[in-house]
Amino acid sequence: MKRVILAVGFIGLTLIGCSSDDDSTSEVVIDDSIESSAVIENYADLVLANYQAAMVDAEALKVAIDLFVATPTEDNFNAAKEAWLTSRESYGPSEAFRFANGPIDTGDTEEIEGYLNSWPLDEAYIDYVEGDVDAGIINNLADFPTLTKEGLTGENGIGGEENVAIGYHAIEFLLWGQDLTAPSENLAGQRTYTDFVDGGTAANQDRRRAYLAIVADLLTDHLQIIIDEWSGDYRTTFLALDEDEALDNMISSIAELSRSELAIERMAVALQNQDQEDEHSCFSDNTDRDIRLNLAGIVNVYTGVYGSVNGNSLQDLIEEADADLAAELDALLATAVTDVDATLDPFDLAIVDGESSVEGAKVQTAVQALVAFGDKLLEAKVALDID
Amino acid sequence: MNRISITILCLLVIMVTSCGKDEVIVPLMAEEGEELSGGTTSSSNFSAEAFGFASPDLTFDERVTFGVGNSLFNQSWVTAPASTTARDGLGPFFNARNCSGCHFKDGRGRPPEYDGEFSSGLLLRLGLLQTTENGENIGDPIYGTQFQDNSILSVDKEGTIIITYTPLIESYADGTEISLQVPEYSFTGLSYGGLSAATRISPRVANQMIGLGLLDAIPEATLLSYADPNDADGDGISGKTNMVYDVETGTRVIGRFGWKANQPNIKQQVAAAFSGDLGITSSLFPNENCPDPLDCDDYPNGGTPEIPDDNLENVTFYAASLSVPERRDVDDQNVLEGKELFVSIDCAKCHIPKLETGAYEIEALAHQTIRPYTDMLLHDMGDGLADGLPDFDANGNEWRTPPLWGIGLIETVNGHTNLLHDGRARNIEEAILWHGGEALASKEKFKKLSIEERNKIIQFLNTL
């Protein structure tokens, strides 16, 4: 269809030179109505508001970590862990802006998503693990004599996608450590704060403190890059996109998150493998929140509501085009929220006995609900004539 | 809206014809559906993840299998014995700890940037000019058929690969000079003795993983229809199939995968990579690779086989069903002119633009119109690119026409633009200028084009 429109544009140009009958240009403007642009602008506002909220929490995390690094007590350690959990609450919904050909994972800033949220993470790339006390960049003084922001950023993803050096999950691993307990014990990773105290447990405590401070600092650096894009250059680019393309990006991205990334990669695979290493926040046992927050992000984009942002939405647009489809989508999304909320906390305990167990079956039901919503949402592209 | 646009178009056409033909500029038009490189299984995400999406129409169960395969593809294998029993058995000798080490984000590897850089995505095959009764190459007496540049902690690694480059100047008809780089391979720190003087080295870069199932689904008859092994039509271009050994059936069949089409199907390609690159045994390749004086039975392994059949099938399914990204800017006039030039200098005689898939076990990939820009056949590419190491029916000068789909997104996904089997070409232009043998005539025509025309071809290729 885009081709047809372009062709119209071309012929329009040749016409100007040979005819005064240029009524046609005003007819070409017939479009999806003004509401599309309002939906698109509301999305841009929503995205920025969410990243700004994530920034507030990431800055609080940095303050908590800096305090712990300066004074490594158990209280400060626990406060840092609390701050990490809080930071995930605002970052989690923002994953709905991935897969949208936007700055978080596309263009000049495409690497930022990996810098912030790479997982799964090979623990031994960063620090000691059970069975190898010398593992990781922290304990490798020969190759990494000094730890710097640039150095650690450069190591992220080198030699394999699981070689994660920085981001939320690197911080998570440093704060919680490997989760070596059985899921039935309902315990997260049991790293002790003395790993960060000179003369305490493990080796190279000073480097572990330095590492932790650097990755906390990088988190705010990288979030700021995305905020700058959504309040500046990329916002301009996005609002100038062909409306169909902008809507397509919005719909495709939450459909992809719902039906593939969240349902399959983050839930079904873990259930299939019955392996807590396949869960998103496996060190802190916070995966149940990750899942709920990703879905909350999908709901935010679909309904156009986040904090004080509340404008025209995809939901409104679809309802206008096809009320039956909108009703179906509303029902499917409500079911997905109910089914996801019904899954057990912690997630590793939910999956450990597989699909046939009571808790595993609830995960499977939630997976199917997320897939059903994502699949149906793709039909909206046809209804909106942007396929 | 679609209908409205078409109506307006018709109206405009009528108006245009009524007002002076001379002034009508007829723009080049893309073909219907030309942007759908992988047919209806194409994906439309152009981020750094562009090569990592499942084909959109897989069934629910297939998507779960894809996800499990994806997890296995990314996960690091560890030294046995380990608590993670599903992931142990790495090595003892290996080139990478996981598939994604070399196929980062399902994309393309490159030569190491410095001596000893681990897992950049280039490996060296080794072989004598001798074959087994199945037609497989016999490797170096010590290091076997592949040099592994890393090992588990308890074993000395085989050694370090050294690559040196010397410049080679190519000149365009307009006088512009381009400096290509010619690689040369040697080794340092060999732990188990020198390589045989008779051993030949064939470097191979890890390829992007997209669309493999679609290529697998092209009917044999289609491949044979493009084959012209004795150049019967006299156009200087042959094209032949590689008949390779199928380990599961014990027969020789048409090869499709690998730089010389030396693997018959995706499963065997995956199993061979697990064996050669990671040191992970499977039912297809049950033996560890060990340099001659060592006995790999002396080292702990991760079970027999180390990757069970169900997981091998999961990775195989994953590899088969990665989606091909749609093209960008197919309507751009420069791109369309670049495509015309590409065809006019006979590039499309081997890089066949459009093919149809046939029946296939993954229903979503069957009967698709795809645009891979390959004939999947072997061609003599000249002495400049030759590795001198035959591989089944491929002689030392022959390589399979690589598909060009995805070529313009390699930089986005992998942060480099290196091309060809050993990554020697630093960009598309250099890769074109390395074409020799059957492709020499096309290269010479390319060199006679103006810089604007050459840039249009490259611009076109970057939309693939």
Short mmCIF file of C-alpha atoms in Angstrom, two decimals, chain A residues 1 3-8 10-11 14-15 17-18 21 24 27-28 30-32 98-101 105-106 110 122 157 159-163 244 256 259 264-265 268-269 272-273 275 277-278 364 367-368 371 375 385, chain B residues 1-2 4-6 8-9 11-13 15-16 19 23 25 27 29-33 35 44-48 53 56 60 63-64 66-68 70-71 74-76 84 87 98 100-101 104-106 119 331 333 412:
data_model
loop_
_atom_site.label_atom_id
_atom_site.label_comp_id
_atom_site.label_asym_id
_atom_site.label_seq_id
_atom_site.Cartn_x
_atom_site.Cartn_y
_atom_site.Cartn_z
CA MET A 1 0.00 0.00 0.00
CA ARG A 3 3.90 1.93 -2.86
CA VAL A 4 0.56 3.05 -4.14
CA ILE A 5 0.71 6.20 -2.03
CA LEU A 6 4.22 6.96 -3.25
CA ALA A 7 3.12 6.52 -6.82
CA VAL A 8 0.32 8.98 -6.18
CA PHE A 10 5.01 11.07 -8.05
CA ILE A 11 2.13 11.53 -10.43
CA THR A 14 4.09 15.66 -12.74
CA LEU A 15 0.56 16.97 -12.70
CA GLY A 17 3.48 21.12 -14.29
CA CYS A 18 0.70 20.37 -16.72
CA ASP A 21 -6.66 20.88 -11.76
CA SER A 24 -6.44 15.85 -6.21
CA GLU A 27 -8.23 14.33 -1.75
CA VAL A 28 -4.99 12.47 -1.06
CA ILE A 30 -7.99 11.52 3.30
CA ASP A 31 -6.48 9.51 6.09
CA ASP A 32 -7.17 7.59 9.29
CA ARG A 98 11.30 -2.46 22.89
CA PHE A 99 10.81 -4.00 19.44
CA ALA A 100 9.30 -0.69 18.30
CA ASN A 101 12.21 0.37 16.09
CA ASP A 105 17.23 -1.00 20.67
CA THR A 106 17.53 0.64 17.23
CA GLU A 110 20.63 0.45 19.73
CA ASP A 122 26.86 -15.89 32.94
CA GLY A 157 28.49 -9.13 25.34
CA GLY A 159 32.36 -13.48 23.20
CA GLY A 160 28.70 -14.36 23.71
CA GLU A 161 25.36 -12.87 24.59
CA GLU A 162 25.50 -14.24 28.14
CA ASN A 163 28.75 -12.42 28.85
CA ASP A 244 0.82 4.01 9.71
CA GLU A 256 5.97 -9.16 20.15
CA ARG A 259 3.28 -13.33 22.39
CA ILE A 264 7.72 -17.75 25.24
CA GLU A 265 11.24 -16.62 26.08
CA ALA A 268 7.38 -21.05 28.48
CA VAL A 269 11.09 -21.82 28.07
CA GLN A 272 9.81 -26.37 29.65
CA ASN A 273 13.34 -26.57 31.06
CA ASP A 275 15.29 -24.48 35.32
CA GLU A 277 18.56 -20.32 35.36
CA ASP A 278 16.03 -19.55 32.64
CA GLN A 364 1.07 -22.42 31.01
CA VAL A 367 1.49 -18.10 28.58
CA GLN A 368 -1.46 -19.04 26.40
CA VAL A 371 -0.04 -15.41 23.20
CA ASP A 375 -1.92 -12.84 18.18
CA ASP A 385 -5.49 -0.72 7.43
CA MET B 1 -7.92 3.65 2.72
CA ASN B 2 -6.35 1.22 0.33
CA ILE B 4 -9.34 5.25 -1.74
CA SER B 5 -5.70 5.42 -2.74
CA ILE B 6 -6.23 3.18 -5.73
CA ILE B 8 -7.17 8.38 -6.66
CA LEU B 9 -4.37 6.71 -8.56
CA LEU B 11 -8.15 9.26 -11.47
CA LEU B 12 -4.70 10.72 -11.65
CA VAL B 13 -3.60 8.36 -14.39
CA MET B 15 -5.79 13.07 -15.86
CA VAL B 16 -2.13 12.62 -16.68
CA CYS B 19 -2.30 16.41 -20.65
CA GLU B 23 6.01 15.50 -19.33
CA ILE B 25 8.15 10.72 -15.81
CA PRO B 27 9.31 6.09 -12.01
CA MET B 29 8.40 0.50 -9.44
CA ALA B 30 9.24 -2.27 -7.02
CA GLU B 31 7.65 -5.63 -7.63
CA GLU B 32 4.56 -6.52 -5.63
CA GLY B 33 5.79 -7.92 -2.31
CA GLU B 35 10.13 -6.15 0.41
CA SER B 44 9.78 -6.11 10.30
CA ASN B 45 12.05 -5.24 13.19
CA PHE B 46 15.27 -3.53 12.19
CA SER B 47 16.96 -3.27 15.57
CA ALA B 48 20.12 -5.01 16.74
CA PHE B 53 12.91 -13.25 15.63
CA PRO B 56 5.68 -15.10 12.62
CA PHE B 60 2.13 -22.23 19.55
CA ARG B 63 7.15 -21.16 19.18
CA VAL B 64 7.87 -22.84 22.50
CA PHE B 66 11.91 -22.07 19.13
CA GLY B 67 12.26 -20.46 22.57
CA VAL B 68 13.88 -23.54 24.07
CA ASN B 70 17.05 -20.04 21.52
CA SER B 71 17.95 -20.59 25.14
CA ASN B 74 22.71 -18.57 23.83
CA GLN B 75 23.70 -20.47 26.93
CA SER B 76 27.33 -21.02 27.77
CA THR B 84 24.04 -27.64 35.50
CA ARG B 87 24.90 -27.55 29.94
CA ASN B 98 28.15 -21.08 23.05
CA SER B 100 25.95 -17.08 20.12
CA GLY B 101 29.64 -16.45 20.74
CA PHE B 104 26.30 -13.06 18.03
CA LYS B 105 22.61 -12.11 18.05
CA ASP B 106 22.15 -14.81 15.38
CA SER B 119 35.30 -16.40 19.77
CA ASP B 331 10.72 2.02 -3.56
CA GLN B 333 14.62 5.26 -7.05
CA THR B 412 23.21 -3.01 12.85
#
